[in-house]
mmCIF file of C-alpha atoms in Angstrom:
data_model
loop_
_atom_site.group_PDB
_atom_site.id
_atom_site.type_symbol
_atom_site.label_atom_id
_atom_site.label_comp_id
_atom_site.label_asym_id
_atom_site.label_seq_id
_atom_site.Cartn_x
_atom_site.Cartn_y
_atom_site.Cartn_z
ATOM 1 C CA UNK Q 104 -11.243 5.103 3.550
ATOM 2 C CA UNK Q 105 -9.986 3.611 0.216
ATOM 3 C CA UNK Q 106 -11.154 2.257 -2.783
ATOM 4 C CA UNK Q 107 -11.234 -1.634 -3.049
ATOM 5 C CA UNK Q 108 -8.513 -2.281 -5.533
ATOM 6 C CA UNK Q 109 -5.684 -4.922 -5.801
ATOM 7 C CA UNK Q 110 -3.176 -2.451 -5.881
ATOM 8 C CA UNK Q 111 -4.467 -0.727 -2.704
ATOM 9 C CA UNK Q 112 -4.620 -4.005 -0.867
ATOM 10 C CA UNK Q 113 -0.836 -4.438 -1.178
ATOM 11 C CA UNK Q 114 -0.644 -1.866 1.017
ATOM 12 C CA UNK Q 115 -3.631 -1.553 3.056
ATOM 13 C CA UNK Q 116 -5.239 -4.068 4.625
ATOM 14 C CA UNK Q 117 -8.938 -4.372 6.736
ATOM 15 C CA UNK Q 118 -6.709 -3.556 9.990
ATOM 16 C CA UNK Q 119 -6.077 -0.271 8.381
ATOM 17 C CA UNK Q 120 -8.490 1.054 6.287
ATOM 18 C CA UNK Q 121 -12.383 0.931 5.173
ATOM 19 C CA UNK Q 122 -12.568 -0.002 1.863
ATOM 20 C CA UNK Q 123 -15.561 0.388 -0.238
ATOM 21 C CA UNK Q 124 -16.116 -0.023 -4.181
ATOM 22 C CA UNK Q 125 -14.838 2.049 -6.716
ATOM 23 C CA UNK Q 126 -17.545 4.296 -8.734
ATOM 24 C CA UNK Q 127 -19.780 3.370 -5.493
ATOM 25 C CA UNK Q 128 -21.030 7.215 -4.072
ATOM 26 C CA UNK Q 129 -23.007 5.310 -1.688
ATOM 27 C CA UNK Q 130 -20.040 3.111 0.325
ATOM 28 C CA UNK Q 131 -18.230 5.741 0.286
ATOM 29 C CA UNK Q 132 -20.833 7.388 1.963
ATOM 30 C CA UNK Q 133 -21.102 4.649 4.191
ATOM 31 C CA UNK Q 134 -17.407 4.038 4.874
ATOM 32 C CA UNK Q 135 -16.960 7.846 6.165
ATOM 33 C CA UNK Q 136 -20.191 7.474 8.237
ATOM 34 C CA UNK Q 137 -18.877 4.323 9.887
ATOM 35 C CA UNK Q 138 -15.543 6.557 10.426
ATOM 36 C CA UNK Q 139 -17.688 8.966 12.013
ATOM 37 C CA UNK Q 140 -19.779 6.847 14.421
ATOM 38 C CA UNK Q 141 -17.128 4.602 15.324
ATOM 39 C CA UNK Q 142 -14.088 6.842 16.768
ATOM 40 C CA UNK Q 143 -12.210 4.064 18.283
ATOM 41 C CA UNK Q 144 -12.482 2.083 15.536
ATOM 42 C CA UNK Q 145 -11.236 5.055 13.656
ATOM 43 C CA UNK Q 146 -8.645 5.819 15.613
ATOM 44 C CA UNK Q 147 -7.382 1.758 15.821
ATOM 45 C CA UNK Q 148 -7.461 2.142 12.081
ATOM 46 C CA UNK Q 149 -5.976 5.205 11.598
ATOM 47 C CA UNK Q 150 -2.730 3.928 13.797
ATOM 48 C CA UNK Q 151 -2.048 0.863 12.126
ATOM 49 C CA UNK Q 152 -2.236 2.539 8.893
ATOM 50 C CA UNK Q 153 0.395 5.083 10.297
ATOM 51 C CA UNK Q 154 2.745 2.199 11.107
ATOM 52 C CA UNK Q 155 2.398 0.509 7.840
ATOM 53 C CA UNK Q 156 3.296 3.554 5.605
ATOM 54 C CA UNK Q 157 6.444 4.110 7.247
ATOM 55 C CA UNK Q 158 8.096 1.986 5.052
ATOM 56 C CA UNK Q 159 6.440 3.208 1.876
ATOM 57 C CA UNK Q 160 9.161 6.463 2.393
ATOM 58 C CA UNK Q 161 11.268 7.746 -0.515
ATOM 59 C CA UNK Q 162 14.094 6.831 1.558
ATOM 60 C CA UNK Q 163 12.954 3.021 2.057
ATOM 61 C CA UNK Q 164 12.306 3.187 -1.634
ATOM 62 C CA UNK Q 165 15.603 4.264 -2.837
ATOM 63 C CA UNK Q 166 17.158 1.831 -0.475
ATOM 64 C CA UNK Q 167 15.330 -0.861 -2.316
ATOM 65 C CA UNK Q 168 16.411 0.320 -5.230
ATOM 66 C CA UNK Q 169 20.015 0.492 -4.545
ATOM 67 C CA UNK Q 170 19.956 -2.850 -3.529
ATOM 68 C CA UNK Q 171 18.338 -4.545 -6.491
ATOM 69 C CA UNK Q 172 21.187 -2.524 -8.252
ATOM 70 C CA UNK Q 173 24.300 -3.856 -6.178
ATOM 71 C CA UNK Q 174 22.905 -6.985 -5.856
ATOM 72 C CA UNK Q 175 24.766 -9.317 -8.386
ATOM 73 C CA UNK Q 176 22.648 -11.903 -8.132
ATOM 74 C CA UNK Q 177 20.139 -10.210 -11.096
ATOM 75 C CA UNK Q 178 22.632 -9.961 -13.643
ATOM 76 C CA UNK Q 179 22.605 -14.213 -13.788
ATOM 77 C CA UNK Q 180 19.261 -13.942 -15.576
ATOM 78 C CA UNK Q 181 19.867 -11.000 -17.966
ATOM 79 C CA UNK Q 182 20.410 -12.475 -21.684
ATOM 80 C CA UNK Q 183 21.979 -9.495 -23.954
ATOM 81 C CA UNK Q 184 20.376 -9.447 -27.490
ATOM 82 C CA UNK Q 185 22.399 -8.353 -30.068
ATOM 83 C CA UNK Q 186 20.401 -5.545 -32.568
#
């Protein structure tokens, strides 16, 4: 279950959550209910959401990171300003 906001959709998607509206008690309500009632659904949910987080890691992160870095290819649109 998770709130219906851009920044959650970038990583969730209606395959792997139930999203309802922020500031709504009552979807929420709703959304856990649905959880409840439906356990295969859940459970099909609940799996692809496992899959998809496993490269939201610290390690994937940093690997990302460290790429961007050593990657040359950024430094051909950095302009230094002089202070």
């Amino acid at each position: 279950v998770a709130s219906d906001l851009p920044s959650i959709r970038e990583v969730l998607s209606e395959k792997s959550a139930v999203f309802f509206e922020p500031g709504s008690p009552d979807q929420l309500a709703k959304s856990i209910k649905k959880l409840i009632d439906y356990k295969n659904f859940a459970n099909s949910i609940s799996e692809k959401a496992f899959e998809m987080v496993q490269g939201y890691t610290w390690q994937k992160r940093a690997e990302k990171i460290l790429g961007f870095i050593t990657n040359k290819t950024w430094l051909l649109n950095y302009t230094s300003y002089e202070v």
